[in-house]
Amino acid sequence: MSDDIRDTDIKKAEFGPEAGPETTSINMAVERETQSRVPKIFKAQAFQIFLVLIVIVIIFSIMAPDTFAQFSNLRLVVQNASILGVLGVGMTFIIITSGIDLSVGSVLVFSGVVSAMVMRAMGGDDWGTALVGFAVAIFSGLVWGTFNGILISKAKVPPLIVTLGSLGMALGLAQILTGGVDIRDVPSVLTTTIGYGNILGSVPIISVIALVVILIGAFVLHKTKFGLYTYAVGSSEEAARRVGVKVDRHLIRVYAMSGALAGLAGILSLSQFSTTAIAGQSQTNLNVIAAVVIGGTSLFGGYGTIFGTVVGLFIPAVLQNGFVITGVQPFWQQVAVGAVLIAAVYVDQLRRASAARGASTSLWSHFFRRKNT
Amino acid sequence: MSTPVLEARGLSRSFGHVRALDDVDFEVYPGEVTALIGDNGAGKSTLVKALSGNLAVDEGTIKFEGQPIQLTNPQQASALGIETVHQDLALAPHLDPVQNVYLGREIMNKGIAGFFGTMDTKAMAKESRRAFDELGATVRSLTSPVGAMSGGQRQAIAIARAVHWANKVVFLDEPTAALGVRQTKNVLETIRRVRDKGIAVVFISHSMPHVIEVSDRVQVLRLGHRAASIETKDTSMEELVGLMTGASTRGAA
């Protein structure tokens, strides 16, 4: 009810009772826009890539209805994508600020190692020990992220270089701490619950944790001032700075958040695999960046969604799973994901170009027009 | 004559060996359009930066409504009701007009929703629409990114933002430089409306016809120094050009 009243208020404010003849064309433009507001979602790149995902799922379901299109199989896909989902939230924020974080995989490993060592030193196998492990992992990640953020915002070293540096440093330190040997003593309370436990019958707990992180991330990015500033900094750092946005502080917070999420991913990984898997995360950073970019977030900053990142994660995951099940060599997954990645950035370029012209930003109309002319 | 809302006395600022401002005086009166003109390198931008808190001066005093003040950052100037529209407009292209108007000064929700950092977008949209309407600004859409809008629309949004927050002084740095005939007319009309609200407008321009058309007073800078401060009705285009280039001198303050 109150919504209705506010809507009319805004309408009144938009159209204005005193709108003169000069504003008629504006009103028409506003009306045109309100009419097209519903299909606006269909124009978003995240939605278009979502359709691609649906098509892929349908194709595999037809090809392998008894194996692919089973709840147990899809559950497996979701479970395997959960850790990348946690990392993807932080990466989406960073890429929207027109930055990049190459260090997430190494920070994940480092946090897992430190956390595993602390839990081993405590020697317990109870929730108290596990909670300390969580706190240590998240804090380790937070420290790395803050380190990245300070160097990027205050020392003005480009994000690519800073996080390439911390990628090597975090991984190297993890190997120094362990002597290069994986730690395999993980409290069984973690492995049996978060690792491969379920709630509500057969919903993996690790996926529920990832979903909570994703929902909070989407809320913060799309609904709060923190999210708005993230877009503003990526859109025009100078414009944000001039109106008093504390750009440096915001960048530090965004990188710190990504680090903390990598730390959380570290303890989740520890729980899932019962090992620190030091050598197992060398591709993680690139996989996460690919997912974010496939999901329509612009590498040039200022544009992107959490929803897109989630969809972008599932395209490689579903392809991998589908190829294995249908008997295609799974190596094709890398080829296909590479192609999707390049296509996604190409579409982003098209959108940026047409946005600069003030034209329609729909991918379909672009190709449609091409064919007609 | 009333007290100037903003007044500068003996401002100097050097960059290395270059004296960009050399003992400059400057004053702005409420409800007046003051044109600030001068050749390239005369110190117009440096003076505006100094008066909007974007640049520290080596010497001199700045008075706000008769009281000496120290301007150390733009936020401080904003708090006093002084806003600047830069030549590059300083809008975030991916954000919509409402987000740009309120960037850095968002209206937060009350209660628990505000505690979680959410914003009252409806109130901001309503206020922004009012700000645009007040100036007769042609803003095509409140929800499209400003990067997709025309130069005239972006200019209108930037000016509306400045006027929405300023209640004392607005600096406009070459607001008509990149605009067509019709948009220029709108901007000049906007300047008059802002002045009629009792806000002092400082209008920097290279276009003498626009200066003559819209301003009440002209201050001419030449080589970092004020060459003249005259009422627009007492001067002509030829004389202003002569003052800018040093071909003539008159009534230097």
mmCIF file with all atom_site columns, C-alpha atoms in Angstrom, chain A residues 15 24 38 138 175 192 221 223 233 244 251 296 342 355:
data_model
loop_
_atom_site.group_PDB
_atom_site.id
_atom_site.type_symbol
_atom_site.label_atom_id
_atom_site.label_alt_id
_atom_site.label_comp_id
_atom_site.label_asym_id
_atom_site.label_entity_id
_atom_site.label_seq_id
_atom_site.pdbx_PDB_ins_code
_atom_site.Cartn_x
_atom_site.Cartn_y
_atom_site.Cartn_z
_atom_site.occupancy
_atom_site.B_iso_or_equiv
_atom_site.pdbx_formal_charge
_atom_site.auth_seq_id
_atom_site.auth_comp_id
_atom_site.auth_asym_id
_atom_site.auth_atom_id
_atom_site.pdbx_PDB_model_num
ATOM 1  C CA . PHE A 1 15  ? 6.089  14.294  -14.700 1.00 0.00 ? 15  PHE A CA 1
ATOM 2  C CA . THR A 1 24  ? 6.722  17.153  -23.321 1.00 0.00 ? 24  THR A CA 1
ATOM 3  C CA . VAL A 1 38  ? 9.889  -4.840  -17.631 1.00 0.00 ? 38  VAL A CA 1
ATOM 4  C CA . ILE A 1 138 ? 39.356 -15.695 7.635   1.00 0.00 ? 138 ILE A CA 1
ATOM 5  C CA . GLN A 1 175 ? 55.194 -24.003 1.382   1.00 0.00 ? 175 GLN A CA 1
ATOM 6  C CA . THR A 1 192 ? 31.882 -34.785 8.290   1.00 0.00 ? 192 THR A CA 1
ATOM 7  C CA . LEU A 1 221 ? 26.569 -4.891  -3.965  1.00 0.00 ? 221 LEU A CA 1
ATOM 8  C CA . LYS A 1 223 ? 21.356 -2.458  -2.283  1.00 0.00 ? 223 LYS A CA 1
ATOM 9  C CA . VAL A 1 233 ? 34.997 3.939   -7.938  1.00 0.00 ? 233 VAL A CA 1
ATOM 10 C CA . GLY A 1 244 ? 34.115 13.129  -1.196  1.00 0.00 ? 244 GLY A CA 1
ATOM 11 C CA . LEU A 1 251 ? 39.519 0.010   -2.335  1.00 0.00 ? 251 LEU A CA 1
ATOM 12 C CA . GLY A 1 296 ? 28.973 -9.958  -17.790 1.00 0.00 ? 296 GLY A CA 1
ATOM 13 C CA . ILE A 1 342 ? 36.364 -14.430 -25.346 1.00 0.00 ? 342 ILE A CA 1
ATOM 14 C CA . ALA A 1 355 ? 26.342 2.610   -24.601 1.00 0.00 ? 355 ALA A CA 1
#
